[in-house]
């Protein structure tokens, strides 16, 4: 145990200069009780050390947690966003496989945030060795529908011919990836796109948000699909919600006066999706 934050920072700087990153991380853990006024400076060292030893997911999760705090110093925010960009580059743009099968061995135990970082890299691996773990993930309540959809999309791209179940909103949906279409090729997606395209009288900001929310809704429920009547109801319920948000009363040339029987249910889900954008 050290006796002050200053002495801790001096040790961390020495570890940084000597490339002894794991030692620096251990030092931080052993001296957590000291950290107070120099919290941001020490957290910077922690993120850098994790990045240097390629613990990218751990570093990413810390960054995301810090960026979600209502107020952080401007220089610390700039540092976090710069490191976030570096991590995204390492994970998504590098030709080298930064994640290995060993890294993914505990994929079914990752938090939702950790899984968000790993999912784009799944396309680089032989998914067949991970299928049992993926089946576990798809049934976990603490994994978001969107993350599950992204995993299903990758399974579909790989044309995996096996039966799966996914839990979404307390409903179990059974599917076989080889039988699924890319979500952009599904009839409900195409029908919705044409419907929005025809609404030329909608203000651009309204049209864009309606488009974004309705597509997010379809992604949220995938591989479940909507028929044309259900897509109509989704569209008008979304338009109604966006109108209320902007305190407007816009309609489209195609608008129809009718009671939307599932409007409240749709808008409740839309409000949850709004929290993610």
Short mmCIF file of C-alpha atoms in Angstrom, two decimals:
data_model
loop_
_atom_site.label_atom_id
_atom_site.label_comp_id
_atom_site.label_asym_id
_atom_site.label_seq_id
_atom_site.Cartn_x
_atom_site.Cartn_y
_atom_site.Cartn_z
CA UNK A 1 0.00 0.00 0.00
CA UNK A 2 1.20 3.47 -0.91
CA UNK A 3 0.60 6.54 1.23
CA UNK A 4 -0.83 9.07 -1.24
CA UNK A 5 -2.33 9.61 -4.68
CA UNK A 6 0.79 11.49 -5.73
CA UNK A 7 3.03 8.52 -4.96
CA UNK A 8 0.59 6.25 -6.80
CA UNK A 9 0.71 8.44 -9.91
CA UNK A 10 4.50 8.54 -9.78
CA UNK A 11 4.58 4.72 -9.68
CA UNK A 12 2.06 4.47 -12.52
CA UNK A 13 4.09 6.83 -14.70
CA UNK A 14 7.19 4.72 -14.04
CA UNK A 15 5.29 1.55 -14.99
CA UNK A 16 4.10 3.29 -18.15
CA UNK A 17 7.61 4.36 -19.13
CA UNK A 18 8.90 0.80 -18.50
CA UNK A 19 6.01 -0.85 -20.37
CA UNK A 20 4.99 -2.66 -17.17
CA UNK A 21 1.28 -2.24 -17.79
CA UNK A 22 -0.01 -5.26 -15.88
CA UNK A 23 2.00 -4.18 -12.85
CA UNK A 24 0.38 -0.74 -13.12
CA UNK A 25 -3.12 -2.26 -13.19
CA UNK A 26 -2.31 -4.36 -10.13
CA UNK A 27 -1.03 -1.25 -8.35
CA UNK A 28 -4.30 0.59 -9.02
CA UNK A 29 -6.37 -2.30 -7.65
CA UNK A 30 -4.24 -2.51 -4.52
CA UNK A 31 -4.59 1.21 -3.81
CA UNK A 32 -8.24 1.94 -4.63
CA UNK A 33 -8.78 3.47 -1.16
CA UNK A 34 -6.31 6.24 -2.02
CA UNK A 35 -8.07 7.40 -5.18
CA UNK A 36 -10.01 10.63 -4.70
CA UNK A 37 -8.93 13.97 -6.13
CA UNK A 38 -6.76 12.36 -8.81
CA UNK A 39 -9.50 9.96 -9.94
CA UNK A 40 -9.55 11.10 -13.58
CA UNK A 41 -5.78 11.03 -13.97
CA UNK A 42 -5.53 7.54 -12.49
CA UNK A 43 -8.47 6.30 -14.59
CA UNK A 44 -6.61 7.49 -17.69
CA UNK A 45 -3.68 5.27 -16.72
CA UNK A 46 -6.03 2.33 -16.17
CA UNK A 47 -7.61 2.68 -19.61
CA UNK A 48 -4.24 3.10 -21.32
CA UNK A 49 -2.78 0.07 -19.53
CA UNK A 50 -5.78 -2.09 -20.53
CA UNK A 51 -5.44 -0.89 -24.11
CA UNK A 52 -1.71 -1.66 -24.15
CA UNK A 53 -2.22 -5.27 -23.01
CA UNK A 54 -5.05 -5.68 -25.54
CA UNK A 55 -7.87 -5.93 -22.98
CA UNK A 56 -9.96 -3.85 -25.34
CA UNK A 57 -13.37 -4.92 -24.08
CA UNK A 58 -12.51 -4.06 -20.48
CA UNK A 59 -11.21 -0.65 -21.57
CA UNK A 60 -14.29 -0.02 -23.71
CA UNK A 61 -16.68 -0.78 -20.85
CA UNK A 62 -14.88 1.66 -18.52
CA UNK A 63 -14.99 4.34 -21.21
CA UNK A 64 -18.70 3.83 -21.80
CA UNK A 65 -19.45 4.00 -18.07
CA UNK A 66 -17.45 7.23 -17.71
CA UNK A 67 -19.10 8.87 -20.72
CA UNK A 68 -22.51 8.13 -19.21
CA UNK A 69 -21.73 10.19 -16.11
CA UNK A 70 -23.70 13.51 -16.23
CA UNK A 71 -20.59 15.67 -15.81
CA UNK A 72 -16.92 14.93 -16.50
CA UNK A 73 -14.05 17.36 -17.12
CA UNK A 74 -13.70 18.41 -20.74
CA UNK A 75 -10.14 17.16 -21.11
CA UNK A 76 -11.13 13.79 -19.67
CA UNK A 77 -14.05 13.56 -22.09
CA UNK A 78 -11.73 14.30 -25.02
CA UNK A 79 -9.33 11.59 -23.81
CA UNK A 80 -12.18 9.04 -23.50
CA UNK A 81 -13.48 9.72 -27.00
CA UNK A 82 -10.00 9.47 -28.49
CA UNK A 83 -9.41 6.14 -26.77
CA UNK A 84 -12.85 4.96 -27.86
CA UNK A 85 -11.90 5.65 -31.49
CA UNK A 86 -8.64 3.73 -31.08
CA UNK A 87 -10.48 0.74 -29.61
CA UNK A 88 -13.06 0.76 -32.42
CA UNK A 89 -10.23 0.83 -34.95
CA UNK A 90 -8.42 -2.07 -33.30
CA UNK A 91 -11.57 -4.16 -33.05
CA UNK A 92 -13.27 -3.39 -36.33
CA UNK A 93 -10.78 -2.05 -38.87
CA UNK A 94 -7.58 -3.94 -38.26
CA UNK A 95 -6.72 -6.82 -40.56
CA UNK A 96 -5.26 -8.64 -37.59
CA UNK A 97 -7.63 -10.72 -35.51
CA UNK A 98 -7.39 -8.94 -32.21
CA UNK A 99 -9.90 -11.34 -30.70
CA UNK A 100 -9.11 -15.04 -30.65
CA UNK A 101 -11.20 -18.12 -29.96
CA UNK A 102 -9.66 -18.13 -26.49
CA UNK A 103 -10.96 -14.58 -25.98
CA UNK A 104 -14.41 -15.71 -27.06
CA UNK A 105 -14.43 -18.80 -24.87
CA UNK A 106 -16.50 -16.93 -22.26
CA UNK A 107 -18.67 -15.02 -24.70
CA UNK A 108 -21.83 -16.32 -23.06
CA UNK A 109 -20.74 -14.72 -19.77
CA UNK A 110 -20.16 -11.22 -21.16
CA UNK A 111 -22.35 -8.29 -20.14
CA UNK A 112 -24.52 -6.64 -22.78
CA UNK A 113 -22.01 -3.78 -23.19
CA UNK A 114 -19.09 -6.18 -23.56
CA UNK A 115 -21.04 -8.22 -26.08
CA UNK A 116 -21.71 -5.07 -28.15
CA UNK A 117 -17.96 -4.76 -28.72
CA UNK A 118 -17.42 -8.42 -29.60
CA UNK A 119 -20.32 -8.95 -32.03
CA UNK A 120 -18.72 -7.23 -35.09
CA UNK A 121 -15.71 -9.53 -34.77
CA UNK A 122 -17.77 -12.74 -34.84
CA UNK A 123 -17.70 -12.70 -38.62
CA UNK A 124 -13.98 -13.50 -38.44
CA UNK A 125 -14.43 -16.82 -36.69
CA UNK A 126 -15.76 -20.30 -37.23
CA UNK A 127 -19.13 -19.85 -35.54
CA UNK A 128 -19.81 -23.58 -35.36
CA UNK A 129 -17.54 -23.91 -32.33
CA UNK A 130 -19.53 -21.17 -30.59
CA UNK A 131 -23.08 -22.29 -31.38
CA UNK A 132 -23.88 -23.65 -27.91
CA UNK A 133 -22.70 -20.40 -26.33
CA UNK A 134 -24.66 -18.34 -28.87
CA UNK A 135 -27.80 -20.33 -28.07
CA UNK A 136 -27.30 -19.44 -24.41
CA UNK A 137 -26.86 -15.74 -25.24
CA UNK A 138 -30.04 -15.62 -27.32
CA UNK A 139 -32.08 -16.77 -24.32
CA UNK A 140 -30.59 -14.38 -21.77
CA UNK A 141 -32.87 -11.67 -20.42
CA UNK A 142 -30.07 -9.18 -19.80
CA UNK A 143 -29.00 -9.06 -23.46
CA UNK A 144 -30.82 -6.46 -25.56
CA UNK A 145 -33.02 -7.38 -28.49
CA UNK A 146 -30.78 -5.38 -30.80
CA UNK A 147 -27.66 -7.34 -29.84
CA UNK A 148 -29.59 -10.55 -30.37
CA UNK A 149 -30.72 -9.31 -33.79
CA UNK A 150 -27.12 -8.54 -34.78
CA UNK A 151 -26.08 -12.06 -33.77
CA UNK A 152 -28.97 -13.57 -35.75
CA UNK A 153 -27.93 -11.50 -38.78
CA UNK A 154 -24.41 -12.93 -38.59
CA UNK A 155 -25.77 -16.47 -38.26
CA UNK A 156 -27.90 -15.77 -41.34
CA UNK A 157 -24.91 -14.45 -43.30
CA UNK A 158 -23.05 -17.68 -42.46
CA UNK A 159 -26.11 -19.70 -43.53
CA UNK A 160 -25.97 -21.73 -40.32
CA UNK A 161 -28.38 -24.65 -40.74
CA UNK A 162 -29.49 -25.32 -37.19
CA UNK A 163 -32.52 -24.62 -35.02
CA UNK A 164 -32.34 -21.74 -32.51
CA UNK A 165 -34.62 -20.06 -30.00
CA UNK A 166 -34.41 -16.39 -29.09
CA UNK A 167 -36.09 -14.66 -26.15
CA UNK A 168 -37.53 -11.27 -27.02
CA UNK A 169 -39.98 -9.41 -24.77
CA UNK A 170 -40.87 -12.59 -22.86
CA UNK A 171 -41.63 -14.42 -26.10
CA UNK A 172 -39.64 -17.37 -27.42
CA UNK A 173 -39.17 -17.20 -31.19
CA UNK A 174 -37.86 -20.29 -33.00
CA UNK A 175 -35.87 -19.94 -36.21
CA UNK A 176 -33.30 -21.51 -38.50
CA UNK A 177 -30.81 -18.96 -39.91
CA UNK A 178 -30.58 -20.71 -43.27
CA UNK A 179 -34.29 -20.02 -43.78
CA UNK A 180 -34.12 -16.32 -42.88
CA UNK A 181 -33.74 -13.37 -45.21
CA UNK A 182 -31.53 -10.41 -44.49
CA UNK A 183 -33.78 -7.97 -42.63
CA UNK A 184 -33.46 -5.47 -45.51
CA UNK A 185 -34.87 -8.11 -47.87
CA UNK A 186 -37.91 -8.90 -45.72
CA UNK A 187 -41.33 -7.92 -47.03
CA UNK A 188 -42.22 -5.80 -43.99
CA UNK A 189 -39.00 -3.78 -44.34
CA UNK A 190 -39.58 -3.17 -48.06
CA UNK A 191 -43.24 -2.29 -47.54
CA UNK A 192 -42.33 0.18 -44.81
CA UNK A 193 -39.63 1.82 -46.96
CA UNK A 194 -42.11 2.39 -49.79
CA UNK A 195 -44.71 3.76 -47.37
CA UNK A 196 -42.29 6.33 -45.94
CA UNK A 197 -41.03 7.23 -49.41
CA UNK A 198 -44.56 8.12 -50.52
CA UNK A 199 -45.05 10.57 -47.64
CA UNK A 200 -43.54 13.51 -49.47
CA UNK A 201 -45.55 16.05 -47.49
CA UNK A 202 -43.91 15.16 -44.18
CA UNK A 203 -41.26 17.62 -42.86
CA UNK A 204 -37.78 16.18 -43.25
CA UNK A 205 -37.06 15.97 -39.51
CA UNK A 206 -40.35 14.12 -38.91
CA UNK A 207 -39.79 11.77 -41.85
CA UNK A 208 -36.24 10.93 -40.78
CA UNK A 209 -37.18 10.15 -37.19
CA UNK A 210 -40.20 8.07 -38.26
CA UNK A 211 -37.95 6.16 -40.64
CA UNK A 212 -35.31 5.57 -37.98
CA UNK A 213 -37.74 4.47 -35.27
CA UNK A 214 -39.79 2.15 -37.46
CA UNK A 215 -36.67 0.42 -38.77
CA UNK A 216 -35.36 0.07 -35.23
CA UNK A 217 -38.70 -1.47 -34.28
CA UNK A 218 -38.43 -4.06 -37.07
CA UNK A 219 -34.86 -4.84 -36.01
CA UNK A 220 -35.96 -5.14 -32.39
CA UNK A 221 -38.54 -7.85 -33.15
CA UNK A 222 -36.56 -9.70 -35.87
CA UNK A 223 -36.82 -12.57 -36.87
CA UNK A 224 -40.49 -11.98 -36.16
CA UNK A 225 -42.16 -10.27 -39.13
CA UNK A 226 -45.16 -7.97 -39.58
CA UNK A 227 -47.85 -8.21 -42.23
CA UNK A 228 -48.85 -5.10 -44.21
CA UNK A 229 -51.66 -4.18 -41.83
CA UNK A 230 -49.29 -4.40 -38.86
CA UNK A 231 -46.72 -2.27 -40.68
CA UNK A 232 -49.45 0.34 -41.34
CA UNK A 233 -50.25 0.39 -37.64
CA UNK A 234 -46.55 0.69 -36.75
CA UNK A 235 -46.16 3.59 -39.16
CA UNK A 236 -49.15 5.59 -37.90
CA UNK A 237 -48.41 4.90 -34.23
CA UNK A 238 -44.84 6.10 -34.80
CA UNK A 239 -46.00 9.18 -36.70
CA UNK A 240 -48.41 9.99 -33.86
CA UNK A 241 -45.63 9.67 -31.28
CA UNK A 242 -43.21 11.85 -33.26
CA UNK A 243 -45.92 14.48 -33.76
CA UNK A 244 -46.37 14.64 -30.00
CA UNK A 245 -42.62 14.93 -29.48
CA UNK A 246 -42.48 17.95 -31.80
CA UNK A 247 -45.85 19.31 -30.66
CA UNK A 248 -47.06 19.15 -34.24
CA UNK A 249 -50.02 17.74 -36.10
CA UNK A 250 -48.60 16.49 -39.37
CA UNK A 251 -50.38 13.97 -41.52
CA UNK A 252 -49.48 12.32 -44.77
CA UNK A 253 -51.42 12.00 -48.00
CA UNK A 254 -51.93 8.38 -47.10
CA UNK A 255 -53.05 8.98 -43.52
CA UNK A 256 -56.23 7.24 -42.49
CA UNK A 257 -58.57 7.99 -39.64
CA UNK A 258 -58.82 4.83 -37.62
CA UNK A 259 -58.27 3.52 -34.14
CA UNK A 260 -54.88 1.93 -33.70
CA UNK A 261 -55.62 -1.03 -31.46
CA UNK A 262 -51.98 -1.62 -30.55
CA UNK A 263 -50.85 2.02 -30.47
CA UNK A 264 -50.01 2.09 -26.76
CA UNK A 265 -48.01 -1.14 -26.96
CA UNK A 266 -46.09 0.06 -30.03
CA UNK A 267 -45.38 3.47 -28.52
CA UNK A 268 -44.16 1.95 -25.27
CA UNK A 269 -41.57 -0.05 -27.22
CA UNK A 270 -40.70 3.00 -29.33
CA UNK A 271 -40.06 5.06 -26.20
CA UNK A 272 -37.63 2.42 -24.98
CA UNK A 273 -35.86 2.44 -28.35
CA UNK A 274 -35.64 6.24 -28.20
CA UNK A 275 -33.53 5.89 -25.06
CA UNK A 276 -30.87 4.09 -27.10
CA UNK A 277 -30.38 6.77 -29.79
#
